[in-house]
């Protein structure tokens, strides 16, 4: 295809360039490029200033650019390669390999943008996806073909949980994993690749990274590239696990782009287009008759404030919310899932069954009452509580420890073998603890175990 629409760079404002086209102006979202012997610079048209001038976002760093350099376009948006040969590969936002292996073969290129989905294309959640992690299966069941949000501040275990999900899906479900790293540190990206290779799940996965040191335009478009791959495998009849780590970095990149384009900020300094940009991502992560996309999205919580607009904008799209707790992490209760802050639309007796629902309700009641009594215990001691409250505290503390478990992905660090606990064993264990049959066992016996039989 011959490049058309020749223009030139008129001004450079950080990661935004002003380009001049004397004849035909390129459409919004089309890609401009400038090539020299060493590098290729890409830009995406964002705004038309008049009949000849555009503002374009640099999809990369702008070192070496200057006024007057020629620009070309093929009059199309950013294209991303799709095909079976992507499995086992690590790519950047435009599909170039980052793993040092040979270039991709037998791929076709499609636009990272897609027309709005037909309402009747999407299908309802098919049921529960059993993950084998006790506290999640019990209190925040995963929807098969739905969306899960993993909220937590820095250092509470979001990435570790995501790694465990990838391992479980690859081992217990015949599916494909698409991992989208937005704003990943280089160390985290390297550890992820090595860990997935060691666990033997890399050949069923595609990793697409837009790292923290990259330009905001790259971090802003990386999720769309990853979603394009997920949609390809879904439409090929596969079940896809789509993982984003983390969606807040996408929001931050959008905020940077918005400021560069000179838009007035909205609430708490975020971009005025935040809701639209989030919808553009979330509304493509749907399941159809051809296949499922189950998405798990890590969301960084700035200053542990869950009401921050960057976090709150994700909530309306989620079926399950898994909230990670810093206080539980500080006690060594891993996974550090907050049993009262986490929730799921599937926690309904019509979906999960009456028995599961009642056990989950009773477990939550014990945790809620225990949290109320903590201040009294700290001030006056547990002896001042009534007999009934003492029993609730005793059982809540055993449940807290029973719902911890060692992960497969952490075996080399903890020295404990990972366990997969079926939902039935989790329900049985919680039933026995709630009944009081385990009151005679010390609390330590419940910590980092599998099913209840292991304790008995």
GROMACS .gro file of C-alpha atoms in nm:
model
  456
    1UNK     CA    1   0.000   0.000   0.000
    2UNK     CA    2   0.139   0.340  -0.093
    3UNK     CA    3   0.161   0.606   0.174
    4UNK     CA    4  -0.049   0.914   0.101
    5UNK     CA    5  -0.132   1.252   0.258
    6UNK     CA    6   0.214   1.400   0.286
    7UNK     CA    7   0.253   1.668   0.550
    8UNK     CA    8   0.512   1.795   0.795
    9UNK     CA    9   0.565   1.867   1.165
   10UNK     CA   10   0.486   2.229   1.245
   11UNK     CA   11   0.533   2.228   1.624
   12UNK     CA   12   0.617   1.985   1.906
   13UNK     CA   13   0.454   2.022   2.251
   14UNK     CA   14   0.588   1.739   2.468
   15UNK     CA   15   0.419   1.423   2.338
   16UNK     CA   16   0.180   1.618   2.115
   17UNK     CA   17   0.275   1.741   1.769
   18UNK     CA   18   0.100   1.992   1.546
   19UNK     CA   19   0.109   1.869   1.187
   20UNK     CA   20   0.032   2.061   0.868
   21UNK     CA   21  -0.118   1.896   0.556
   22UNK     CA   22  -0.143   2.138   0.259
   23UNK     CA   23  -0.386   1.922   0.057
   24UNK     CA   24  -0.583   1.640   0.225
   25UNK     CA   25  -0.617   1.629   0.602
   26UNK     CA   26  -0.600   1.278   0.759
   27UNK     CA   27  -0.905   1.145   0.954
   28UNK     CA   28  -0.925   1.129   1.334
   29UNK     CA   29  -0.744   0.824   1.481
   30UNK     CA   30  -0.544   0.760   1.164
   31UNK     CA   31  -0.174   0.687   1.210
   32UNK     CA   32   0.095   0.928   1.091
   33UNK     CA   33   0.457   0.820   1.067
   34UNK     CA   34   0.805   0.954   1.006
   35UNK     CA   35   1.090   0.718   0.918
   36UNK     CA   36   1.465   0.766   0.912
   37UNK     CA   37   1.755   0.521   0.897
   38UNK     CA   38   1.738   0.437   1.269
   39UNK     CA   39   1.382   0.473   1.397
   40UNK     CA   40   1.017   0.505   1.305
   41UNK     CA   41   0.801   0.756   1.491
   42UNK     CA   42   0.425   0.695   1.505
   43UNK     CA   43   0.153   0.949   1.584
   44UNK     CA   44  -0.225   0.918   1.619
   45UNK     CA   45  -0.446   1.205   1.499
   46UNK     CA   46  -0.656   1.332   1.791
   47UNK     CA   47  -0.791   1.676   1.690
   48UNK     CA   48  -0.852   1.879   1.373
   49UNK     CA   49  -0.759   2.242   1.438
   50UNK     CA   50  -0.873   2.364   1.094
   51UNK     CA   51  -0.878   2.239   0.733
   52UNK     CA   52  -0.501   2.186   0.725
   53UNK     CA   53  -0.373   2.143   1.082
   54UNK     CA   54  -0.410   1.851   1.323
   55UNK     CA   55  -0.292   1.767   1.674
   56UNK     CA   56  -0.146   1.416   1.693
   57UNK     CA   57  -0.043   1.208   1.995
   58UNK     CA   58   0.306   1.057   1.980
   59UNK     CA   59   0.301   0.677   2.022
   60UNK     CA   60   0.656   0.678   2.153
   61UNK     CA   61   0.918   0.921   2.276
   62UNK     CA   62   0.987   1.235   2.074
   63UNK     CA   63   1.366   1.249   2.095
   64UNK     CA   64   1.523   1.335   1.761
   65UNK     CA   65   1.213   1.504   1.618
   66UNK     CA   66   1.220   1.860   1.490
   67UNK     CA   67   1.004   2.104   1.297
   68UNK     CA   68   0.976   2.048   0.924
   69UNK     CA   69   1.018   1.670   0.926
   70UNK     CA   70   0.790   1.501   0.666
   71UNK     CA   71   0.489   1.294   0.777
   72UNK     CA   72   0.299   1.022   0.588
   73UNK     CA   73  -0.015   0.819   0.648
   74UNK     CA   74  -0.188   0.513   0.501
   75UNK     CA   75  -0.522   0.666   0.608
   76UNK     CA   76  -0.595   0.386   0.858
   77UNK     CA   77  -0.589   0.349   1.237
   78UNK     CA   78  -0.333   0.145   1.429
   79UNK     CA   79  -0.336  -0.218   1.311
   80UNK     CA   80  -0.245  -0.513   1.535
   81UNK     CA   81  -0.148  -0.867   1.425
   82UNK     CA   82  -0.374  -1.159   1.525
   83UNK     CA   83  -0.335  -1.532   1.474
   84UNK     CA   84  -0.245  -1.859   1.646
   85UNK     CA   85   0.126  -1.773   1.628
   86UNK     CA   86   0.072  -1.509   1.900
   87UNK     CA   87   0.044  -1.779   2.168
   88UNK     CA   88   0.355  -1.791   2.384
   89UNK     CA   89   0.475  -1.449   2.268
   90UNK     CA   90   0.548  -1.117   2.442
   91UNK     CA   91   0.453  -0.814   2.231
   92UNK     CA   92   0.432  -0.437   2.253
   93UNK     CA   93   0.129  -0.221   2.171
   94UNK     CA   94   0.181  -0.246   1.792
   95UNK     CA   95   0.262  -0.620   1.783
   96UNK     CA   96   0.642  -0.607   1.769
   97UNK     CA   97   0.806  -0.894   1.965
   98UNK     CA   98   0.969  -0.804   2.299
   99UNK     CA   99   1.091  -1.158   2.374
  100UNK     CA  100   1.385  -1.163   2.132
  101UNK     CA  101   1.228  -1.441   1.923
  102UNK     CA  102   1.163  -1.446   1.549
  103UNK     CA  103   0.910  -1.206   1.393
  104UNK     CA  104   0.546  -1.317   1.387
  105UNK     CA  105   0.434  -1.530   1.094
  106UNK     CA  106   0.093  -1.628   0.956
  107UNK     CA  107  -0.088  -1.331   1.107
  108UNK     CA  108  -0.346  -1.089   0.974
  109UNK     CA  109  -0.364  -0.724   1.074
  110UNK     CA  110  -0.685  -0.568   1.204
  111UNK     CA  111  -0.774  -0.228   1.351
  112UNK     CA  112  -0.755  -0.189   1.729
  113UNK     CA  113  -1.083   0.007   1.704
  114UNK     CA  114  -1.413  -0.165   1.651
  115UNK     CA  115  -1.765  -0.038   1.581
  116UNK     CA  116  -2.007  -0.046   1.874
  117UNK     CA  117  -2.129  -0.398   1.952
  118UNK     CA  118  -2.484  -0.495   1.874
  119UNK     CA  119  -2.685  -0.532   2.197
  120UNK     CA  120  -2.797  -0.877   2.090
  121UNK     CA  121  -2.441  -1.007   2.031
  122UNK     CA  122  -2.361  -1.031   2.400
  123UNK     CA  123  -2.487  -1.314   2.619
  124UNK     CA  124  -2.553  -1.341   2.991
  125UNK     CA  125  -2.305  -1.488   3.240
  126UNK     CA  126  -2.295  -1.865   3.202
  127UNK     CA  127  -2.235  -1.947   3.567
  128UNK     CA  128  -1.961  -1.969   3.826
  129UNK     CA  129  -1.597  -2.030   3.740
  130UNK     CA  130  -1.450  -2.230   4.028
  131UNK     CA  131  -1.104  -2.088   4.096
  132UNK     CA  132  -0.997  -2.314   4.386
  133UNK     CA  133  -0.917  -2.017   4.614
  134UNK     CA  134  -1.136  -2.062   4.920
  135UNK     CA  135  -1.221  -1.706   5.019
  136UNK     CA  136  -1.297  -1.603   4.660
  137UNK     CA  137  -1.507  -1.908   4.570
  138UNK     CA  138  -1.703  -1.864   4.894
  139UNK     CA  139  -1.765  -1.488   4.914
  140UNK     CA  140  -1.683  -1.345   4.568
  141UNK     CA  141  -1.748  -1.617   4.310
  142UNK     CA  142  -1.604  -1.557   3.964
  143UNK     CA  143  -1.855  -1.517   3.679
  144UNK     CA  144  -1.776  -1.725   3.372
  145UNK     CA  145  -1.782  -1.471   3.092
  146UNK     CA  146  -1.813  -1.172   3.328
  147UNK     CA  147  -1.590  -0.905   3.480
  148UNK     CA  148  -1.395  -0.915   3.806
  149UNK     CA  149  -1.231  -0.613   3.971
  150UNK     CA  150  -0.933  -0.666   4.201
  151UNK     CA  151  -0.896  -0.352   4.413
  152UNK     CA  152  -0.601  -0.281   4.640
  153UNK     CA  153  -0.332  -0.030   4.732
  154UNK     CA  154   0.038  -0.079   4.675
  155UNK     CA  155   0.193  -0.398   4.807
  156UNK     CA  156  -0.116  -0.596   4.915
  157UNK     CA  157  -0.084  -0.880   4.661
  158UNK     CA  158  -0.278  -0.786   4.342
  159UNK     CA  159  -0.015  -0.916   4.099
  160UNK     CA  160   0.035  -1.240   4.297
  161UNK     CA  161  -0.340  -1.311   4.281
  162UNK     CA  162  -0.343  -1.242   3.907
  163UNK     CA  163  -0.056  -1.485   3.855
  164UNK     CA  164  -0.247  -1.751   4.047
  165UNK     CA  165  -0.558  -1.693   3.833
  166UNK     CA  166  -0.355  -1.742   3.514
  167UNK     CA  167  -0.208  -2.064   3.651
  168UNK     CA  168  -0.548  -2.200   3.756
  169UNK     CA  169  -0.716  -2.118   3.424
  170UNK     CA  170  -0.435  -2.278   3.224
  171UNK     CA  171  -0.431  -2.588   3.446
  172UNK     CA  172  -0.798  -2.651   3.521
  173UNK     CA  173  -0.970  -2.489   3.221
  174UNK     CA  174  -0.889  -2.530   2.852
  175UNK     CA  175  -0.861  -2.162   2.769
  176UNK     CA  176  -0.631  -1.889   2.645
  177UNK     CA  177  -0.492  -1.614   2.868
  178UNK     CA  178  -0.430  -1.263   2.736
  179UNK     CA  179  -0.225  -1.057   2.982
  180UNK     CA  180  -0.226  -0.680   2.933
  181UNK     CA  181   0.041  -0.498   3.133
  182UNK     CA  182  -0.039  -0.126   3.149
  183UNK     CA  183   0.218   0.079   3.338
  184UNK     CA  184   0.405  -0.234   3.447
  185UNK     CA  185   0.752  -0.180   3.589
  186UNK     CA  186   1.020  -0.354   3.385
  187UNK     CA  187   1.104  -0.576   3.684
  188UNK     CA  188   0.740  -0.688   3.716
  189UNK     CA  189   0.714  -0.763   3.346
  190UNK     CA  190   1.031  -0.974   3.353
  191UNK     CA  191   0.919  -1.165   3.664
  192UNK     CA  192   0.581  -1.232   3.504
  193UNK     CA  193   0.735  -1.382   3.189
  194UNK     CA  194   0.983  -1.599   3.384
  195UNK     CA  195   0.714  -1.717   3.627
  196UNK     CA  196   0.467  -1.810   3.352
  197UNK     CA  197   0.741  -1.996   3.166
  198UNK     CA  198   0.838  -2.188   3.482
  199UNK     CA  199   0.475  -2.283   3.547
  200UNK     CA  200   0.436  -2.408   3.190
  201UNK     CA  201   0.146  -2.175   3.100
  202UNK     CA  202   0.327  -1.935   2.865
  203UNK     CA  203   0.243  -2.140   2.555
  204UNK     CA  204  -0.130  -2.082   2.623
  205UNK     CA  205  -0.088  -1.709   2.683
  206UNK     CA  206  -0.025  -1.384   2.500
  207UNK     CA  207   0.148  -1.103   2.690
  208UNK     CA  208   0.114  -0.745   2.568
  209UNK     CA  209   0.309  -0.482   2.761
  210UNK     CA  210   0.303  -0.103   2.769
  211UNK     CA  211   0.553  -0.041   3.044
  212UNK     CA  212   0.576   0.243   3.291
  213UNK     CA  213   0.870   0.413   3.119
  214UNK     CA  214   0.680   0.428   2.788
  215UNK     CA  215   0.514   0.741   2.652
  216UNK     CA  216   0.156   0.806   2.773
  217UNK     CA  217   0.022   0.740   2.421
  218UNK     CA  218   0.157   0.384   2.433
  219UNK     CA  219   0.011   0.313   2.779
  220UNK     CA  220  -0.319   0.465   2.664
  221UNK     CA  221  -0.351   0.237   2.358
  222UNK     CA  222  -0.206  -0.089   2.496
  223UNK     CA  223  -0.544  -0.212   2.640
  224UNK     CA  224  -0.712  -0.170   2.299
  225UNK     CA  225  -0.438  -0.380   2.135
  226UNK     CA  226  -0.481  -0.652   2.399
  227UNK     CA  227  -0.862  -0.650   2.365
  228UNK     CA  228  -0.823  -0.694   1.988
  229UNK     CA  229  -0.629  -1.019   2.055
  230UNK     CA  230  -0.887  -1.136   2.314
  231UNK     CA  231  -1.172  -1.075   2.067
  232UNK     CA  232  -0.989  -1.274   1.798
  233UNK     CA  233  -0.953  -1.582   2.021
  234UNK     CA  234  -1.312  -1.544   2.148
  235UNK     CA  235  -1.445  -1.531   1.791
  236UNK     CA  236  -1.234  -1.841   1.715
  237UNK     CA  237  -1.446  -2.032   1.970
  238UNK     CA  238  -1.206  -2.015   2.266
  239UNK     CA  239  -1.271  -1.926   2.628
  240UNK     CA  240  -1.044  -1.632   2.709
  241UNK     CA  241  -0.913  -1.508   3.043
  242UNK     CA  242  -0.832  -1.140   2.990
  243UNK     CA  243  -0.616  -0.988   3.263
  244UNK     CA  244  -0.524  -0.621   3.301
  245UNK     CA  245  -0.259  -0.505   3.546
  246UNK     CA  246  -0.353  -0.243   3.603
  247UNK     CA  247  -0.650  -0.046   3.474
  248UNK     CA  248  -0.570   0.258   3.692
  249UNK     CA  249  -0.251   0.314   3.491
  250UNK     CA  250  -0.470   0.333   3.180
  251UNK     CA  251  -0.675   0.604   3.353
  252UNK     CA  252  -0.355   0.787   3.446
  253UNK     CA  253  -0.228   0.769   3.087
  254UNK     CA  254  -0.559   0.911   2.966
  255UNK     CA  255  -0.522   1.194   3.218
  256UNK     CA  256  -0.174   1.275   3.083
  257UNK     CA  257  -0.300   1.270   2.723
  258UNK     CA  258  -0.593   1.493   2.814
  259UNK     CA  259  -0.363   1.751   2.974
  260UNK     CA  260  -0.128   1.742   2.674
  261UNK     CA  261  -0.426   1.814   2.446
  262UNK     CA  262  -0.519   2.114   2.662
  263UNK     CA  263  -0.856   1.990   2.791
  264UNK     CA  264  -0.990   2.139   3.114
  265UNK     CA  265  -0.965   1.886   3.398
  266UNK     CA  266  -1.273   1.744   3.566
  267UNK     CA  267  -1.330   1.608   3.918
  268UNK     CA  268  -1.009   1.566   4.128
  269UNK     CA  269  -0.805   1.661   3.822
  270UNK     CA  270  -0.906   1.365   3.604
  271UNK     CA  271  -0.984   1.402   3.235
  272UNK     CA  272  -1.339   1.509   3.139
  273UNK     CA  273  -1.356   1.209   2.901
  274UNK     CA  274  -1.286   0.948   3.174
  275UNK     CA  275  -1.631   0.781   3.157
  276UNK     CA  276  -1.618   0.757   2.776
  277UNK     CA  277  -1.265   0.609   2.772
  278UNK     CA  278  -1.355   0.351   3.037
  279UNK     CA  279  -1.670   0.252   2.848
  280UNK     CA  280  -1.468   0.210   2.527
  281UNK     CA  281  -1.259  -0.054   2.706
  282UNK     CA  282  -1.525  -0.228   2.915
  283UNK     CA  283  -1.799  -0.256   2.653
  284UNK     CA  284  -1.574  -0.464   2.426
  285UNK     CA  285  -1.503  -0.721   2.697
  286UNK     CA  286  -1.820  -0.919   2.637
  287UNK     CA  287  -1.904  -1.284   2.580
  288UNK     CA  288  -2.087  -1.402   2.270
  289UNK     CA  289  -2.226  -1.731   2.138
  290UNK     CA  290  -1.884  -1.799   1.985
  291UNK     CA  291  -1.685  -1.782   2.310
  292UNK     CA  292  -1.636  -1.620   2.650
  293UNK     CA  293  -1.413  -1.340   2.771
  294UNK     CA  294  -1.373  -1.353   3.149
  295UNK     CA  295  -1.185  -1.037   3.247
  296UNK     CA  296  -0.994  -0.982   3.570
  297UNK     CA  297  -0.885  -0.624   3.620
  298UNK     CA  298  -0.641  -0.512   3.886
  299UNK     CA  299  -0.720  -0.160   4.002
  300UNK     CA  300  -0.467   0.034   4.208
  301UNK     CA  301  -0.640   0.233   4.483
  302UNK     CA  302  -0.456   0.564   4.535
  303UNK     CA  303  -0.403   0.638   4.905
  304UNK     CA  304  -0.641   0.345   4.977
  305UNK     CA  305  -0.933   0.575   4.883
  306UNK     CA  306  -1.187   0.359   4.702
  307UNK     CA  307  -1.403   0.667   4.620
  308UNK     CA  308  -1.130   0.810   4.393
  309UNK     CA  309  -1.288   0.870   4.046
  310UNK     CA  310  -1.015   0.660   3.882
  311UNK     CA  311  -1.143   0.358   4.080
  312UNK     CA  312  -1.512   0.448   4.096
  313UNK     CA  313  -1.537   0.469   3.715
  314UNK     CA  314  -1.477   0.091   3.692
  315UNK     CA  315  -1.745  -0.018   3.944
  316UNK     CA  316  -2.055   0.000   3.720
  317UNK     CA  317  -1.909  -0.259   3.480
  318UNK     CA  318  -1.808  -0.525   3.734
  319UNK     CA  319  -1.993  -0.843   3.828
  320UNK     CA  320  -1.757  -0.930   4.116
  321UNK     CA  321  -1.548  -0.702   4.338
  322UNK     CA  322  -1.250  -0.847   4.524
  323UNK     CA  323  -1.121  -0.593   4.775
  324UNK     CA  324  -0.774  -0.645   4.918
  325UNK     CA  325  -0.710  -0.530   5.274
  326UNK     CA  326  -0.386  -0.379   5.400
  327UNK     CA  327  -0.468  -0.472   5.761
  328UNK     CA  328  -0.512  -0.840   5.665
  329UNK     CA  329  -0.187  -0.834   5.467
  330UNK     CA  330  -0.006  -0.690   5.771
  331UNK     CA  331  -0.133  -0.988   5.977
  332UNK     CA  332   0.000  -1.233   5.718
  333UNK     CA  333  -0.351  -1.346   5.617
  334UNK     CA  334  -0.297  -1.421   5.247
  335UNK     CA  335  -0.476  -1.387   5.013
  336UNK     CA  336  -0.553  -1.058   5.187
  337UNK     CA  337  -0.913  -1.043   5.064
  338UNK     CA  338  -1.145  -0.827   5.274
  339UNK     CA  339  -1.450  -1.053   5.335
  340UNK     CA  340  -1.681  -0.758   5.406
  341UNK     CA  341  -1.557  -0.523   5.133
  342UNK     CA  342  -1.575  -0.790   4.860
  343UNK     CA  343  -1.902  -0.870   4.684
  344UNK     CA  344  -2.049  -1.042   4.381
  345UNK     CA  345  -2.372  -1.023   4.183
  346UNK     CA  346  -2.362  -1.404   4.175
  347UNK     CA  347  -2.403  -1.428   4.553
  348UNK     CA  348  -2.768  -1.512   4.511
  349UNK     CA  349  -2.942  -1.834   4.619
  350UNK     CA  350  -3.097  -1.871   4.273
  351UNK     CA  351  -2.749  -1.882   4.115
  352UNK     CA  352  -2.519  -2.043   4.371
  353UNK     CA  353  -2.776  -2.249   4.562
  354UNK     CA  354  -2.934  -2.210   4.905
  355UNK     CA  355  -2.659  -2.396   5.095
  356UNK     CA  356  -2.371  -2.187   4.956
  357UNK     CA  357  -2.567  -1.866   5.010
  358UNK     CA  358  -2.650  -1.943   5.374
  359UNK     CA  359  -2.292  -2.042   5.458
  360UNK     CA  360  -2.154  -1.725   5.294
  361UNK     CA  361  -2.411  -1.515   5.484
  362UNK     CA  362  -2.320  -1.673   5.818
  363UNK     CA  363  -1.947  -1.636   5.757
  364UNK     CA  364  -1.995  -1.268   5.679
  365UNK     CA  365  -2.209  -1.220   5.992
  366UNK     CA  366  -1.930  -1.369   6.205
  367UNK     CA  367  -1.669  -1.142   6.046
  368UNK     CA  368  -1.890  -0.834   6.084
  369UNK     CA  369  -1.957  -0.902   6.453
  370UNK     CA  370  -1.588  -0.979   6.516
  371UNK     CA  371  -1.491  -0.646   6.359
  372UNK     CA  372  -1.741  -0.464   6.584
  373UNK     CA  373  -1.596  -0.632   6.893
  374UNK     CA  374  -1.229  -0.566   6.816
  375UNK     CA  375  -1.222  -0.229   6.993
  376UNK     CA  376  -1.385  -0.373   7.305
  377UNK     CA  377  -1.136  -0.661   7.308
  378UNK     CA  378  -0.843  -0.418   7.272
  379UNK     CA  379  -0.968  -0.201   7.560
  380UNK     CA  380  -1.112  -0.450   7.808
  381UNK     CA  381  -1.002  -0.798   7.699
  382UNK     CA  382  -1.200  -1.088   7.556
  383UNK     CA  383  -1.306  -1.204   7.905
  384UNK     CA  384  -1.548  -0.909   7.929
  385UNK     CA  385  -1.754  -1.035   7.634
  386UNK     CA  386  -2.065  -1.245   7.670
  387UNK     CA  387  -2.038  -1.621   7.617
  388UNK     CA  388  -2.209  -1.594   7.273
  389UNK     CA  389  -1.976  -1.315   7.159
  390UNK     CA  390  -1.670  -1.511   7.274
  391UNK     CA  391  -1.783  -1.804   7.059
  392UNK     CA  392  -1.834  -1.575   6.759
  393UNK     CA  393  -1.483  -1.428   6.802
  394UNK     CA  394  -1.329  -1.774   6.841
  395UNK     CA  395  -1.497  -1.906   6.526
  396UNK     CA  396  -1.435  -1.587   6.325
  397UNK     CA  397  -1.062  -1.611   6.399
  398UNK     CA  398  -1.058  -1.974   6.289
  399UNK     CA  399  -1.248  -1.887   5.973
  400UNK     CA  400  -0.999  -1.606   5.901
  401UNK     CA  401  -0.712  -1.854   5.913
  402UNK     CA  402  -0.899  -2.134   5.737
  403UNK     CA  403  -0.965  -1.903   5.439
  404UNK     CA  404  -0.591  -1.850   5.388
  405UNK     CA  405  -0.405  -2.088   5.158
  406UNK     CA  406  -0.064  -2.127   4.992
  407UNK     CA  407  -0.039  -2.045   4.621
  408UNK     CA  408   0.126  -2.249   4.348
  409UNK     CA  409   0.300  -1.937   4.216
  410UNK     CA  410   0.457  -1.864   4.556
  411UNK     CA  411   0.597  -2.210   4.637
  412UNK     CA  412   0.962  -2.115   4.594
  413UNK     CA  413   0.923  -1.811   4.823
  414UNK     CA  414   0.708  -1.961   5.101
  415UNK     CA  415   0.831  -2.320   5.100
  416UNK     CA  416   0.468  -2.438   5.110
  417UNK     CA  417   0.313  -2.646   4.833
  418UNK     CA  418   0.023  -2.473   4.657
  419UNK     CA  419  -0.326  -2.617   4.700
  420UNK     CA  420  -0.641  -2.613   4.488
  421UNK     CA  421  -0.948  -2.642   4.709
  422UNK     CA  422  -1.278  -2.738   4.539
  423UNK     CA  423  -1.581  -2.531   4.637
  424UNK     CA  424  -1.748  -2.831   4.804
  425UNK     CA  425  -1.453  -2.871   5.043
  426UNK     CA  426  -1.458  -2.500   5.124
  427UNK     CA  427  -1.830  -2.513   5.208
  428UNK     CA  428  -1.784  -2.827   5.415
  429UNK     CA  429  -1.496  -2.671   5.612
  430UNK     CA  430  -1.685  -2.351   5.688
  431UNK     CA  431  -1.994  -2.550   5.794
  432UNK     CA  432  -1.792  -2.755   6.043
  433UNK     CA  433  -1.618  -2.446   6.189
  434UNK     CA  434  -1.949  -2.258   6.222
  435UNK     CA  435  -2.107  -2.557   6.396
  436UNK     CA  436  -1.846  -2.539   6.676
  437UNK     CA  437  -1.695  -2.882   6.611
  438UNK     CA  438  -1.350  -2.726   6.560
  439UNK     CA  439  -1.350  -2.502   6.869
  440UNK     CA  440  -1.103  -2.730   7.049
  441UNK     CA  441  -0.838  -2.697   6.775
  442UNK     CA  442  -0.579  -2.416   6.813
  443UNK     CA  443  -0.603  -2.124   6.567
  444UNK     CA  444  -0.259  -2.203   6.422
  445UNK     CA  445  -0.386  -2.540   6.294
  446UNK     CA  446  -0.609  -2.361   6.040
  447UNK     CA  447  -0.342  -2.131   5.893
  448UNK     CA  448  -0.232  -2.192   5.531
  449UNK     CA  449  -0.412  -2.525   5.493
  450UNK     CA  450  -0.625  -2.681   5.219
  451UNK     CA  451  -0.954  -2.855   5.302
  452UNK     CA  452  -1.083  -2.929   5.653
  453UNK     CA  453  -0.971  -3.291   5.628
  454UNK     CA  454  -0.610  -3.173   5.628
  455UNK     CA  455  -0.665  -3.014   5.971
  456UNK     CA  456  -0.855  -3.312   6.109
   0.00000   0.00000   0.00000
